[in-house]
mmCIF file of C-alpha atoms in Angstrom:
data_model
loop_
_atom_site.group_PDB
_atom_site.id
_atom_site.type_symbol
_atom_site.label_atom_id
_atom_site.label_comp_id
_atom_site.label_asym_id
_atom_site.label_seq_id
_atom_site.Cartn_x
_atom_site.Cartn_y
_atom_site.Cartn_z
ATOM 1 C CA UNK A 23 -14.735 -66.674 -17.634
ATOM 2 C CA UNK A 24 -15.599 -66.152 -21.138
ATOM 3 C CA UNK A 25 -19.286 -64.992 -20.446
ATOM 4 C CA UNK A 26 -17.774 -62.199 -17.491
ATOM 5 C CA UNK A 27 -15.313 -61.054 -20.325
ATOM 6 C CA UNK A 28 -18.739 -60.701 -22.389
ATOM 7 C CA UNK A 29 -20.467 -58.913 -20.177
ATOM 8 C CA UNK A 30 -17.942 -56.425 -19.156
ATOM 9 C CA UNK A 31 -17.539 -55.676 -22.864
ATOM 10 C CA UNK A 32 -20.774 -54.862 -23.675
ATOM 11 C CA UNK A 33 -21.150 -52.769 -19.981
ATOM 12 C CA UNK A 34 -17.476 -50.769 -21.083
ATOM 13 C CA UNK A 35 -19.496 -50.415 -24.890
ATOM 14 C CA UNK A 36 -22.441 -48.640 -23.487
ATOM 15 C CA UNK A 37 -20.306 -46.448 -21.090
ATOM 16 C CA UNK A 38 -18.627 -45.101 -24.244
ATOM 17 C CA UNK A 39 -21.837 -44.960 -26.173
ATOM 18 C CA UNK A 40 -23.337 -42.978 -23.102
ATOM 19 C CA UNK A 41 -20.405 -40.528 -23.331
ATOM 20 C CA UNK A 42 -20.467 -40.014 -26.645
ATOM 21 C CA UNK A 43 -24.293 -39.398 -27.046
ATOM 22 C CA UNK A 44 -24.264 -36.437 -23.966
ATOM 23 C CA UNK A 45 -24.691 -33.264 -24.609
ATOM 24 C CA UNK A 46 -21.798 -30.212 -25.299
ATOM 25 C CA UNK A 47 -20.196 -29.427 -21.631
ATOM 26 C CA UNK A 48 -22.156 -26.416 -20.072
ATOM 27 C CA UNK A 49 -19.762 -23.575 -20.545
ATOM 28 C CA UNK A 50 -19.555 -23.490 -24.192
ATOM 29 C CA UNK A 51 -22.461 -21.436 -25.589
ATOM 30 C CA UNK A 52 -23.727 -19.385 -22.911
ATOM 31 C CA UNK A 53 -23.727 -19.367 -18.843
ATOM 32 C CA UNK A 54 -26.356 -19.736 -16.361
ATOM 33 C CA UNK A 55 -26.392 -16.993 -13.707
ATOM 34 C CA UNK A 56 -24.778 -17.256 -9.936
ATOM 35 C CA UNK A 57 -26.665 -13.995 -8.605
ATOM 36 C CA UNK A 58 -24.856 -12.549 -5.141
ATOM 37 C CA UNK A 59 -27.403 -10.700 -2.970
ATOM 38 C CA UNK A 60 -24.476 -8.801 -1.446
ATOM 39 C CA UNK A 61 -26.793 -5.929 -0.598
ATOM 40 C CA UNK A 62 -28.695 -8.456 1.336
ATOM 41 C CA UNK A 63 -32.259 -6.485 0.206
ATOM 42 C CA UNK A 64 -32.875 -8.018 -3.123
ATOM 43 C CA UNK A 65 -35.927 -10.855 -3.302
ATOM 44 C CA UNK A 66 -36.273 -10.944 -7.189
ATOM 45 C CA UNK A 67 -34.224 -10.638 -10.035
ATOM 46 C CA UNK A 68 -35.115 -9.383 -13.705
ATOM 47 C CA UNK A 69 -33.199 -11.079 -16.321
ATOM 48 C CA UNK A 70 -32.841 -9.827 -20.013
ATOM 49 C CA UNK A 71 -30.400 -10.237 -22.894
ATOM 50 C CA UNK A 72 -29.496 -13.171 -25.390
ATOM 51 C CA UNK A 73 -30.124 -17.098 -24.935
ATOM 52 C CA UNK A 74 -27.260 -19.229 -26.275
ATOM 53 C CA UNK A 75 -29.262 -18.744 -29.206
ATOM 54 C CA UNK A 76 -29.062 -14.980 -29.610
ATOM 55 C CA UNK A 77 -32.810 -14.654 -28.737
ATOM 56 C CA UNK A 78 -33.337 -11.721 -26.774
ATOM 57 C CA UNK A 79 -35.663 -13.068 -23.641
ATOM 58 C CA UNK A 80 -36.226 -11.817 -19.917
ATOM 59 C CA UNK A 81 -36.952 -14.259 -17.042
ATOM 60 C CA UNK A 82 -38.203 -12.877 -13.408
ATOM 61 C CA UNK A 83 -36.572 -15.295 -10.816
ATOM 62 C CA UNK A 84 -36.946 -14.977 -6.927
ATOM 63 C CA UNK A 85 -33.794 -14.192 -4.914
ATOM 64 C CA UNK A 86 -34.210 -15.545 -1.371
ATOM 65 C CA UNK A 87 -31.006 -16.490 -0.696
ATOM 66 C CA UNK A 88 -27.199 -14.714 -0.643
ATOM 67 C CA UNK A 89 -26.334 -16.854 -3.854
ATOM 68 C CA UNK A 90 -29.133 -17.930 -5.840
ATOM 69 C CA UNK A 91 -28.002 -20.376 -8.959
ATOM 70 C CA UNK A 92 -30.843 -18.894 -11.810
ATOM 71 C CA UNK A 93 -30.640 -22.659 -13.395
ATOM 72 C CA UNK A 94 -32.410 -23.568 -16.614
ATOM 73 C CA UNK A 95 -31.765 -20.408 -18.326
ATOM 74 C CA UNK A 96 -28.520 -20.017 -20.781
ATOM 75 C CA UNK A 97 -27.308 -16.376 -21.665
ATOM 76 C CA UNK A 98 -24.780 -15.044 -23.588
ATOM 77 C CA UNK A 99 -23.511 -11.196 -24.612
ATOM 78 C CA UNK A 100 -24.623 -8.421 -22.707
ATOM 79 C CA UNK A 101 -27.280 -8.876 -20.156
ATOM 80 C CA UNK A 102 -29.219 -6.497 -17.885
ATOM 81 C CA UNK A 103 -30.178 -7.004 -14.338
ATOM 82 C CA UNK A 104 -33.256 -5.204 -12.504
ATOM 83 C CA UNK A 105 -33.193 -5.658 -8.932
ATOM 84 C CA UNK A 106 -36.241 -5.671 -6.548
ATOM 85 C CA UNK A 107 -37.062 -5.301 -2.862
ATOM 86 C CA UNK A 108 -40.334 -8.010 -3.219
ATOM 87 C CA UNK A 109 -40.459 -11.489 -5.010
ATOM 88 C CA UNK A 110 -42.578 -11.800 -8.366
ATOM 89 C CA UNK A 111 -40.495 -8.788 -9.543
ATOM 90 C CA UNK A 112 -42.083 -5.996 -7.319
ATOM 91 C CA UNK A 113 -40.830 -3.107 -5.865
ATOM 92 C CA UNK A 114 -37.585 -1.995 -8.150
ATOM 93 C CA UNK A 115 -34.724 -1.119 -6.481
ATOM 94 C CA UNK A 116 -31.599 -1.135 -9.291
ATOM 95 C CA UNK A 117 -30.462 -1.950 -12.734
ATOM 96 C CA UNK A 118 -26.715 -2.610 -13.783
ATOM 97 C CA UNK A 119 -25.741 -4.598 -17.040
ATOM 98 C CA UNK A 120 -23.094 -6.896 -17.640
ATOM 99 C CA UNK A 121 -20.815 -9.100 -20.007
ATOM 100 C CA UNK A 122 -21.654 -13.094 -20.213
ATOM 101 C CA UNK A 123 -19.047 -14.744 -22.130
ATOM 102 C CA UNK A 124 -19.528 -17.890 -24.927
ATOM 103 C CA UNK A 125 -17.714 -19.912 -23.154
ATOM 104 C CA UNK A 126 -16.793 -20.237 -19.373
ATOM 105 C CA UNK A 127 -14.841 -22.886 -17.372
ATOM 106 C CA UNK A 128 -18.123 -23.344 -15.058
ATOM 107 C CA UNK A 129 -22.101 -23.705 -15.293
ATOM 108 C CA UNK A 130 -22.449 -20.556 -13.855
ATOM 109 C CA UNK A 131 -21.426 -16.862 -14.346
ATOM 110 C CA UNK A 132 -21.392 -14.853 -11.310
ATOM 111 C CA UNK A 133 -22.947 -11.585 -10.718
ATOM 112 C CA UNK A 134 -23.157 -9.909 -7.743
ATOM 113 C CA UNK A 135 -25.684 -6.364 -6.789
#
């Protein structure tokens, strides 16, 4: 019994060194985008505005879908959108700008065209 009582020890220590080491919860410093093709024409998107780290940057992303989750990019403050009829950010058909809040209860920050 006394080696079990061991081992589960050291397995409940690294769980609580594991959560302790991971990162800040997604939400807190910038949102990733939830675009909404509601228009249903829209096969790229043009991202620009602030990172999470006030760097202004702009991302092209393709749009094939009705919601398209634009992971791996974190923005924060106000943000413009360029729509566009083809993908590789061809073909503009709109711009609208928008508010991304610090800190969100989700990954994502919806948008919709």
């Amino acid at each position: 019994m006394p080696k079990i009582r061991s081992a589960l020890s050291v397995a409940g220590a690294l769980a609580a060194l594991a959560l302790a080491a991971s990162p800040a919860s997604a939400g807190t410093s910038g949102q990733q985008i939830l675009f909404t093709d509601d228009r249903g024409d829209t096969y790229s998107v043009l991202v620009s505005g602030p990172n999470q780290d006030g760097q202004k940057v702009s991302h092209c992303f393709n749009t094939p879908a009705t919601d398209n989750y634009l992971s791996g990019w974190w923005w924060k403050g106000t943000v413009a959108v360029t729509g566009y009829a083809g993908s590789g950010c061809s073909g503009e058909l709109y711009n609208f700008g928008f508010s991304v809040p610090a800190n969100w209860s989700s990954d994502y920050y919806q948008v919709w065209d």
